[in-house]
Amino acid sequence: MCISGSPAIVEAARLAGVHEMILRMPGGYETEIGLGGAALSGGERQRIALARAVYGTPRFVVLDEPNASLDAEGERALLVAMDALKKAGVTMVVIAHRPSILRHVDKILVLRNGGVSLFGPRDEVIPKVSGPEPTERMTGTGQPGRVRGRRRHAGRPSSRSHRTGARARTG
């Protein structure tokens, strides 16, 4: 089956910033990447997953740790895609531990110990979670500590007790 000519697939790949990467692969859009994307790096898998998420012009997208395995180029592509989705009126829910992605959302919900700790416009919530010292940020304990939890794998913190959910939408 030849899918390389499918306009919807190419559009999703372009939006996710992976079209050129795919074209550089030996078979382009027909490249076999193995079970679970075994032939790809973690960042490449994450970028392909973003293309799959935006395929077919969705109205609602959930991005769970979308920048956990991305390099600088991948993160730039993610932010461009998020901005394009936002301009298209797509509602996004972004679950993130890395605060860099939060600059591109409208509202932030902070969960601590299983409950809502903060909710509101980004510009009001970020200063409250940022704190005066980088080591005191986003530890979820109120005590000085590491900015992010100890790593288990692929950018996932070891504790889920502190999650930041952000929503970006137009209007």
Coordinates of N, CA, C and O in Angstrom, one line a residue:
M1 N 0.8 -1.2 0.0 CA 0.0 0.0 0.0 C 0.9 1.2 0.0 O 1.7 1.4 0.9
C2 N 0.7 2.1 -0.9 CA 1.5 3.3 -1.0 C 0.7 4.5 -0.4 O -0.3 4.9 -0.8
I3 N 1.3 5.0 0.7 CA 0.6 6.1 1.5 C 1.3 7.4 1.3 O 0.9 8.4 1.7
S4 N 2.5 7.3 0.6 CA 3.3 8.5 0.6 C 2.6 9.7 -0.1 O 3.0 10.8 0.1
G5 N 1.6 9.4 -1.0 CA 0.9 10.4 -1.7 C -0.3 11.0 -0.9 O -0.9 11.9 -1.4
S6 N -0.6 10.4 0.2 CA -1.8 10.8 1.0 C -1.6 12.2 1.5 O -0.7 12.5 2.4
P7 N -2.4 13.2 1.0 CA -2.3 14.6 1.5 C -2.5 14.7 3.0 O -1.8 15.5 3.6
A8 N -3.4 14.0 3.6 CA -3.7 14.1 5.0 C -2.5 13.7 5.9 O -2.2 14.3 6.9
I9 N -1.8 12.6 5.4 CA -0.6 12.1 6.2 C 0.5 13.1 6.1 O 1.2 13.5 7.0
V10 N 0.8 13.6 4.8 CA 1.8 14.6 4.6 C 1.5 15.9 5.4 O 2.4 16.5 6.0
E11 N 0.3 16.3 5.4 CA -0.1 17.5 6.2 C 0.2 17.4 7.7 O 0.7 18.2 8.3
A12 N -0.2 16.2 8.2 CA 0.0 15.9 9.6 C 1.5 15.9 9.9 O 2.0 16.4 11.0
A13 N 2.3 15.3 9.1 CA 3.8 15.2 9.2 C 4.4 16.6 9.2 O 5.3 16.9 10.0
R14 N 3.9 17.4 8.3 CA 4.4 18.8 8.2 C 4.1 19.6 9.4 O 4.9 20.3 10.0
L15 N 2.8 19.5 9.9 CA 2.4 20.2 11.1 C 3.3 19.8 12.3 O 3.7 20.6 13.1
A16 N 3.6 18.5 12.4 CA 4.4 18.0 13.5 C 5.9 18.2 13.3 O 6.7 17.9 14.1
G17 N 6.3 18.7 12.1 CA 7.7 19.0 11.9 C 8.5 17.8 11.6 O 9.7 17.7 11.8
V18 N 7.9 16.7 11.0 CA 8.6 15.5 10.8 C 8.7 15.1 9.3 O 9.3 14.1 8.9
H19 N 8.1 15.9 8.4 CA 8.0 15.6 7.0 C 9.4 15.4 6.4 O 9.7 14.4 5.8
E20 N 10.3 16.4 6.7 CA 11.7 16.3 6.1 C 12.4 15.2 6.7 O 13.2 14.5 6.0
M21 N 12.2 14.9 8.0 CA 12.9 13.7 8.6 C 12.4 12.4 7.9 O 13.2 11.6 7.7
I22 N 11.1 12.3 7.7 CA 10.6 11.1 7.0 C 11.2 11.0 5.6 O 11.6 9.9 5.2
L23 N 11.3 12.1 4.9 CA 11.8 12.0 3.5 C 13.3 11.6 3.5 O 13.7 11.0 2.5
R24 N 14.0 11.9 4.6 CA 15.4 11.5 4.7 C 15.6 10.0 5.0 O 16.7 9.4 4.9
M25 N 14.5 9.3 5.4 CA 14.6 7.9 5.7 C 14.7 7.1 4.4 O 14.3 7.6 3.3
P26 N 15.3 5.9 4.4 CA 15.6 5.2 3.2 C 14.4 5.0 2.3 O 14.5 5.1 1.1
G27 N 13.2 4.7 2.9 CA 12.0 4.5 2.0 C 11.0 5.6 2.2 O 9.9 5.4 1.8
G28 N 11.4 6.8 2.7 CA 10.5 7.9 2.9 C 9.3 7.4 3.8 O 9.5 6.8 4.8
Y29 N 8.1 7.7 3.3 CA 6.9 7.4 4.1 C 6.7 5.9 4.1 O 5.9 5.4 4.8
E30 N 7.3 5.1 3.3 CA 7.2 3.7 3.2 C 8.2 2.9 4.0 O 8.3 1.7 4.0
T31 N 9.1 3.6 4.8 CA 10.1 3.0 5.6 C 9.5 2.2 6.7 O 8.6 2.6 7.4
E32 N 10.0 0.9 6.8 CA 9.5 0.1 7.9 C 10.4 0.4 9.2 O 11.6 0.4 9.1
I33 N 9.7 0.8 10.2 CA 10.4 1.3 11.4 C 10.4 0.2 12.5 O 10.9 0.5 13.6
G34 N 9.8 -0.9 12.3 CA 9.8 -2.0 13.3 C 8.7 -1.9 14.3 O 8.1 -0.8 14.4
L35 N 8.6 -2.9 15.1 CA 7.6 -2.9 16.2 C 7.8 -1.8 17.2 O 8.9 -1.7 17.7
G36 N 6.8 -1.0 17.4 CA 6.9 0.1 18.3 C 7.9 1.2 17.9 O 8.3 2.0 18.8
G37 N 8.2 1.2 16.6 CA 9.2 2.2 16.2 C 10.6 1.9 16.6 O 11.4 2.8 16.9
A38 N 11.0 0.6 16.7 CA 12.3 0.2 17.2 C 13.4 0.8 16.5 O 14.5 1.0 17.0
A39 N 13.3 1.2 15.2 CA 14.3 1.7 14.4 C 14.5 3.2 14.6 O 15.4 3.9 14.1
L40 N 13.7 3.8 15.5 CA 13.7 5.3 15.7 C 14.2 5.6 17.1 O 14.1 4.8 18.0
S41 N 14.8 6.8 17.3 CA 15.2 7.2 18.6 C 13.9 7.6 19.4 O 12.9 7.8 18.8
G42 N 14.1 7.8 20.7 CA 12.9 8.2 21.5 C 12.3 9.5 21.0 O 11.1 9.7 20.9
G43 N 13.2 10.5 20.6 CA 12.7 11.8 20.2 C 12.0 11.6 18.8 O 10.9 12.3 18.6
E44 N 12.5 10.8 17.9 CA 11.8 10.6 16.6 C 10.5 9.9 16.8 O 9.5 10.3 16.2
R45 N 10.4 8.9 17.7 CA 9.1 8.3 18.0 C 8.1 9.3 18.6 O 6.9 9.3 18.2
Q46 N 8.6 10.2 19.4 CA 7.7 11.2 20.0 C 7.2 12.1 18.9 O 6.0 12.5 18.9
R47 N 8.1 12.5 18.0 CA 7.6 13.4 16.9 C 6.7 12.7 16.0 O 5.7 13.4 15.5
I48 N 6.9 11.5 15.7 CA 5.9 10.7 14.8 C 4.6 10.6 15.6 O 3.5 10.7 15.0
A49 N 4.6 10.4 16.9 CA 3.4 10.3 17.7 C 2.6 11.6 17.6 O 1.4 11.6 17.5
L50 N 3.3 12.7 17.6 CA 2.6 14.0 17.5 C 1.9 14.1 16.1 O 0.8 14.5 16.0
A51 N 2.6 13.6 15.0 CA 2.0 13.6 13.7 C 0.7 12.8 13.7 O -0.3 13.1 13.1
R52 N 0.8 11.6 14.4 CA -0.4 10.7 14.4 C -1.5 11.4 15.2 O -2.7 11.3 14.9
A53 N -1.1 12.2 16.3 CA -2.2 12.8 17.1 C -2.9 13.9 16.3 O -4.1 14.2 16.6
V54 N -2.2 14.6 15.4 CA -2.8 15.7 14.7 C -3.4 15.3 13.3 O -4.0 16.1 12.6
Y55 N -3.3 14.0 13.0 CA -3.8 13.5 11.7 C -5.3 13.6 11.7 O -6.0 13.3 12.7
G56 N -5.8 14.2 10.6 CA -7.3 14.3 10.5 C -7.9 15.5 11.1 O -9.1 15.5 11.4
T57 N -7.2 16.5 11.4 CA -7.6 17.8 12.0 C -8.5 17.6 13.2 O -9.7 17.8 13.2
P58 N -8.0 17.1 14.3 CA -8.7 16.9 15.5 C -9.2 18.2 16.1 O -8.6 19.3 15.8
R59 N -10.2 18.2 16.9 CA -10.6 19.4 17.7 C -10.1 19.4 19.1 O -10.1 20.4 19.8
F60 N -9.6 18.2 19.6 CA -9.2 18.1 21.0 C -8.0 17.1 21.0 O -8.0 16.0 20.4
V61 N -6.8 17.6 21.6 CA -5.6 16.8 21.6 C -5.1 16.7 23.0 O -5.0 17.8 23.7
V62 N -4.7 15.5 23.5 CA -4.1 15.4 24.8 C -2.6 15.1 24.5 O -2.3 14.1 23.8
L63 N -1.7 15.8 25.1 CA -0.3 15.6 24.9 C 0.3 15.3 26.3 O 0.4 16.2 27.2
D64 N 0.7 14.1 26.5 CA 1.2 13.7 27.8 C 2.8 13.6 27.7 O 3.3 12.8 27.0
E65 N 3.4 14.5 28.4 CA 4.9 14.7 28.4 C 5.4 14.7 26.9 O 6.3 14.0 26.5
P66 N 4.9 15.6 26.1 CA 5.2 15.7 24.7 C 6.6 16.1 24.4 O 7.1 15.8 23.3
N67 N 7.3 16.7 25.4 CA 8.7 17.1 25.1 C 9.7 16.3 26.0 O 10.9 16.6 26.0
A68 N 9.3 15.2 26.5 CA 10.2 14.4 27.4 C 11.5 13.9 26.8 O 12.5 13.9 27.4
S69 N 11.4 13.4 25.5 CA 12.5 12.8 24.8 C 13.0 13.7 23.7 O 13.8 13.2 22.9
L70 N 12.6 14.9 23.6 CA 12.9 15.7 22.4 C 14.2 16.5 22.6 O 14.5 16.9 23.7
D71 N 15.0 16.6 21.5 CA 16.1 17.5 21.5 C 15.6 18.9 21.2 O 14.4 19.1 21.1
A72 N 16.6 19.8 21.1 CA 16.2 21.2 20.9 C 15.4 21.4 19.6 O 14.4 22.1 19.5
E73 N 15.8 20.7 18.5 CA 15.1 20.8 17.2 C 13.7 20.2 17.3 O 12.7 20.8 16.9
G74 N 13.5 19.1 18.0 CA 12.2 18.5 18.2 C 11.3 19.3 19.1 O 10.1 19.4 18.8
E75 N 11.9 20.0 20.1 CA 11.1 20.8 20.9 C 10.6 22.1 20.2 O 9.4 22.5 20.3
R76 N 11.4 22.6 19.3 CA 11.0 23.7 18.5 C 9.8 23.3 17.6 O 8.9 24.0 17.4
A77 N 10.0 22.1 17.0 CA 8.9 21.6 16.1 C 7.6 21.4 16.9 O 6.5 21.7 16.4
L78 N 7.7 20.9 18.1 CA 6.5 20.7 19.0 C 5.9 22.1 19.2 O 4.6 22.2 19.1
L79 N 6.6 23.1 19.6 CA 6.1 24.4 19.9 C 5.4 25.0 18.7 O 4.3 25.6 18.8
V80 N 6.0 24.9 17.5 CA 5.4 25.4 16.3 C 4.1 24.7 16.1 O 3.1 25.3 15.7
A81 N 4.1 23.4 16.2 CA 2.8 22.6 16.1 C 1.8 23.0 17.0 O 0.6 23.2 16.7
M82 N 2.2 23.2 18.3 CA 1.2 23.6 19.3 C 0.6 25.0 19.0 O -0.6 25.2 19.1
D83 N 1.4 25.9 18.5 CA 1.0 27.2 18.1 C 0.0 27.1 16.9 O -1.0 27.8 16.9
A84 N 0.3 26.3 16.0 CA -0.6 26.1 14.8 C -1.9 25.5 15.2 O -3.0 25.9 14.7
L85 N -1.9 24.5 16.1 CA -3.1 23.9 16.6 C -4.0 24.9 17.3 O -5.2 24.9 17.2
K86 N -3.3 25.7 18.1 CA -4.0 26.7 18.9 C -4.7 27.7 18.0 O -5.9 28.1 18.1
K87 N -4.0 28.1 16.9 CA -4.5 29.1 15.9 C -5.7 28.5 15.2 O -6.6 29.1 14.7
A88 N -5.7 27.1 15.0 CA -6.8 26.4 14.3 C -8.0 26.2 15.2 O -8.9 25.6 14.8
G89 N -7.9 26.6 16.5 CA -9.0 26.4 17.4 C -9.0 25.1 18.1 O -10.1 24.7 18.7
V90 N -7.9 24.3 18.1 CA -7.9 23.0 18.7 C -7.7 23.2 20.2 O -6.8 24.0 20.6
T91 N -8.4 22.5 21.0 CA -8.2 22.5 22.4 C -7.2 21.5 22.8 O -7.3 20.3 22.3
M92 N -6.2 21.8 23.5 CA -5.1 20.9 23.9 C -5.0 20.8 25.4 O -5.1 21.8 26.1
V93 N -4.8 19.6 25.9 CA -4.5 19.4 27.3 C -3.1 18.9 27.3 O -2.8 17.9 26.6
V94 N -2.2 19.6 28.0 CA -0.8 19.2 28.0 C -0.4 18.8 29.4 O -0.6 19.6 30.3
I95 N 0.1 17.6 29.6 CA 0.6 17.2 30.9 C 2.1 17.2 30.8 O 2.7 16.6 30.0
A96 N 2.7 18.0 31.7 CA 4.2 18.2 31.6 C 4.8 18.4 33.0 O 4.2 18.9 33.9
H97 N 6.1 18.0 33.0 CA 6.9 18.3 34.2 C 7.9 19.4 33.8 O 8.4 20.1 34.6
R98 N 8.3 19.4 32.5 CA 9.3 20.4 32.1 C 8.5 21.7 31.8 O 7.7 21.8 30.9
P99 N 8.9 22.7 32.5 CA 8.1 24.0 32.4 C 8.3 24.7 31.1 O 7.5 25.6 30.8
S100 N 9.3 24.4 30.3 CA 9.5 25.2 29.1 C 8.3 25.2 28.1 O 8.0 26.1 27.4
I101 N 7.5 24.1 28.1 CA 6.4 24.0 27.3 C 5.2 24.8 27.7 O 4.3 25.2 26.9
L102 N 5.2 25.2 29.0 CA 4.1 26.0 29.5 C 3.9 27.4 29.0 O 2.9 28.0 29.2
R103 N 5.0 27.9 28.4 CA 4.9 29.3 27.8 C 3.8 29.3 26.7 O 3.4 30.4 26.3
H104 N 3.4 28.2 26.2 CA 2.6 28.1 25.0 C 1.1 27.7 25.3 O 0.4 27.2 24.5
V105 N 0.7 27.8 26.6 CA -0.6 27.5 27.0 C -1.3 28.7 27.6 O -0.7 29.7 28.0
D106 N -2.6 28.6 27.7 CA -3.4 29.7 28.3 C -3.6 29.5 29.7 O -3.6 30.5 30.5
K107 N -4.0 28.3 30.2 CA -4.3 28.1 31.6 C -3.5 26.9 32.1 O -3.1 26.0 31.3
I108 N -3.2 26.9 33.4 CA -2.4 25.9 34.0 C -3.2 25.3 35.2 O -3.7 26.1 36.0
L109 N -3.2 24.0 35.3 CA -3.7 23.3 36.5 C -2.6 22.6 37.2 O -1.9 21.8 36.5
V110 N -2.3 22.8 38.4 CA -1.2 22.2 39.1 C -1.9 21.2 40.1 O -2.7 21.6 40.9
L111 N -1.5 19.9 40.0 CA -1.9 18.9 41.0 C -0.8 18.6 42.0 O 0.3 18.4 41.6
R112 N -1.2 18.5 43.2 CA -0.2 18.1 44.3 C -0.9 17.1 45.1 O -2.0 17.3 45.6
N113 N -0.3 15.9 45.4 CA -0.8 14.9 46.3 C -2.2 14.5 45.9 O -3.1 14.4 46.8
G114 N -2.5 14.5 44.6 CA -3.8 14.0 44.2 C -4.9 15.0 44.2 O -6.1 14.7 43.9
G115 N -4.6 16.3 44.5 CA -5.6 17.3 44.4 C -5.2 18.6 43.7 O -4.0 18.8 43.4
V116 N -6.2 19.4 43.4 CA -5.9 20.7 42.7 C -5.2 21.6 43.6 O -5.7 21.9 44.7
S117 N -4.0 22.1 43.3 CA -3.2 23.0 44.1 C -3.4 24.4 43.6 O -3.6 25.4 44.3
L118 N -3.3 24.6 42.3 CA -3.5 25.9 41.6 C -4.2 25.7 40.3 O -4.0 24.7 39.6
F119 N -5.0 26.7 39.9 CA -5.6 26.7 38.6 C -5.8 28.2 38.2 O -6.3 29.0 39.0
G120 N -5.4 28.5 36.9 CA -5.7 29.8 36.4 C -4.9 30.2 35.2 O -4.2 29.3 34.6
P121 N -4.9 31.4 34.8 CA -4.2 31.9 33.6 C -2.7 31.6 33.8 O -2.2 31.8 35.0
R122 N -2.0 31.2 32.8 CA -0.6 30.9 32.8 C 0.2 32.0 33.5 O 1.0 31.7 34.4
D123 N 0.0 33.3 33.2 CA 0.8 34.3 33.8 C 0.6 34.5 35.3 O 1.4 35.1 35.9
E124 N -0.5 34.0 35.8 CA -0.7 34.1 37.2 C -0.2 32.9 38.0 O 0.3 33.0 39.1
V125 N -0.2 31.7 37.3 CA 0.2 30.5 38.0 C 1.7 30.2 37.9 O 2.3 29.8 38.9
I126 N 2.3 30.5 36.8 CA 3.7 30.2 36.7 C 4.6 30.9 37.8 O 5.4 30.2 38.4
P127 N 4.3 32.2 38.2 CA 5.1 32.8 39.2 C 4.9 32.1 40.6 O 5.8 32.0 41.4
K128 N 3.7 31.5 40.8 CA 3.5 30.8 42.0 C 4.2 29.5 42.1 O 4.5 29.1 43.2
V129 N 4.4 28.8 41.0 CA 5.1 27.5 41.1 C 6.6 27.7 40.8 O 7.4 26.8 41.2
S130 N 7.0 28.8 40.3 CA 8.4 29.1 40.0 C 9.2 29.3 41.3 O 10.3 28.8 41.4
G131 N 8.7 30.1 42.2 CA 9.4 30.3 43.4 C 10.7 31.1 43.2 O 11.1 31.3 42.1
P132 N 11.3 31.5 44.3 CA 12.5 32.3 44.2 C 13.8 31.6 43.8 O 14.6 32.1 43.1
E133 N 13.9 30.3 44.1 CA 15.1 29.6 43.8 C 14.7 28.4 42.9 O 13.8 27.7 43.2
P134 N 15.6 28.1 41.9 CA 15.3 27.0 41.0 C 15.2 25.7 41.7 O 14.4 24.8 41.3
T135 N 15.9 25.5 42.8 CA 15.8 24.2 43.5 C 14.5 24.0 44.3 O 14.2 22.9 44.7
E136 N 13.7 25.1 44.5 CA 12.5 25.0 45.2 C 11.3 24.8 44.3 O 10.2 24.7 44.7
R137 N 11.5 24.9 42.9 CA 10.4 24.8 42.0 C 9.9 23.4 41.8 O 10.6 22.4 41.7
M138 N 8.6 23.3 41.7 CA 7.9 22.2 41.3 C 8.3 20.9 41.9 O 8.3 19.8 41.3
T139 N 8.6 20.9 43.2 CA 9.0 19.7 43.9 C 7.7 19.0 44.5 O 7.7 17.8 44.7
G140 N 6.7 19.8 44.7 CA 5.4 19.2 45.2 C 5.4 19.0 46.7 O 4.5 18.5 47.2
T141 N 6.5 19.4 47.4 CA 6.6 19.1 48.8 C 6.6 20.4 49.6 O 6.4 20.3 50.8
G142 N 6.8 21.5 49.0 CA 6.9 22.8 49.7 C 8.3 22.9 50.3 O 8.6 23.9 51.0
Q143 N 9.2 21.9 50.1 CA 10.5 22.0 50.7 C 11.5 22.1 49.5 O 11.2 21.7 48.4
P144 N 12.7 22.7 49.8 CA 13.7 22.7 48.7 C 14.0 21.3 48.2 O 14.0 20.4 49.0
G145 N 14.2 21.2 47.0 CA 14.6 19.9 46.4 C 14.9 20.0 44.9 O 15.1 21.1 44.4
R146 N 14.9 18.9 44.2 CA 15.2 18.9 42.8 C 14.1 19.5 42.0 O 12.9 19.3 42.4
V147 N 14.3 20.1 40.9 CA 13.3 20.7 40.1 C 12.4 19.5 39.5 O 11.2 19.6 39.5
R148 N 13.0 18.4 39.1 CA 12.3 17.3 38.6 C 12.7 16.1 39.4 O 13.7 16.0 40.0
G149 N 11.8 15.1 39.4 CA 12.0 13.9 40.2 C 13.2 13.1 39.5 O 13.6 13.3 38.4
R150 N 13.7 12.1 40.2 CA 14.7 11.2 39.7 C 14.2 10.5 38.5 O 13.0 10.0 38.5
R151 N 15.0 10.3 37.5 CA 14.5 9.7 36.3 C 14.4 8.2 36.4 O 15.3 7.5 36.9
R152 N 13.4 7.6 35.8 CA 13.2 6.2 35.7 C 13.6 5.8 34.3 O 14.4 5.0 34.1
H153 N 13.0 6.4 33.3 CA 13.2 6.1 31.9 C 12.6 7.2 31.0 O 11.6 7.8 31.4
A154 N 13.1 7.3 29.8 CA 12.5 8.2 28.8 C 11.9 9.5 29.2 O 10.8 9.8 28.8
G155 N 12.5 10.1 30.2 CA 12.0 11.4 30.6 C 10.9 11.4 31.6 O 10.2 12.4 31.8
R156 N 10.5 10.2 32.1 CA 9.4 10.1 33.0 C 9.9 10.2 34.4 O 10.8 9.5 34.9
P157 N 9.4 11.2 35.2 CA 9.8 11.3 36.6 C 9.3 10.1 37.4 O 8.3 9.5 37.0
S158 N 10.0 9.8 38.5 CA 9.6 8.7 39.3 C 8.3 8.8 40.1 O 7.7 7.9 40.4
S159 N 7.9 10.1 40.3 CA 6.7 10.3 41.1 C 5.7 11.0 40.3 O 6.0 12.0 39.6
R160 N 4.5 10.6 40.4 CA 3.4 11.3 39.7 C 2.6 12.2 40.6 O 1.5 12.6 40.3
S161 N 3.1 12.4 41.8 CA 2.3 13.2 42.8 C 2.2 14.6 42.4 O 1.4 15.3 43.0
H162 N 3.1 15.1 41.5 CA 3.0 16.5 41.2 C 3.0 16.6 39.6 O 3.9 16.3 39.0
R163 N 1.8 16.9 39.1 CA 1.6 17.0 37.7 C 1.1 18.4 37.3 O 0.3 19.0 38.1
T164 N 1.6 18.9 36.2 CA 1.1 20.2 35.8 C 0.3 19.9 34.5 O 0.9 19.5 33.5
G165 N -0.9 20.2 34.5 CA -1.7 20.1 33.3 C -2.0 21.5 32.7 O -2.3 22.4 33.5
A166 N -1.9 21.6 31.5 CA -2.1 23.0 30.9 C -3.0 22.8 29.7 O -3.0 21.8 29.0
R167 N -3.8 23.8 29.5 CA -4.8 23.8 28.4 C -4.5 25.0 27.6 O -4.4 26.1 28.1
A168 N -4.4 24.8 26.3 CA -4.2 25.9 25.3 C -5.4 25.9 24.4 O -5.8 24.8 23.8
R169 N -6.1 27.0 24.3 CA -7.2 27.0 23.4 C -7.5 28.4 22.9 O -7.0 29.4 23.6
T170 N -8.1 28.6 21.9 CA -8.4 29.9 21.4 C -9.7 30.4 22.0 O -10.5 29.7 22.6
G171 N -9.9 31.7 21.9 CA -11.1 32.3 22.4 C -11.2 32.6 23.8 O -11.5 32.5 24.7

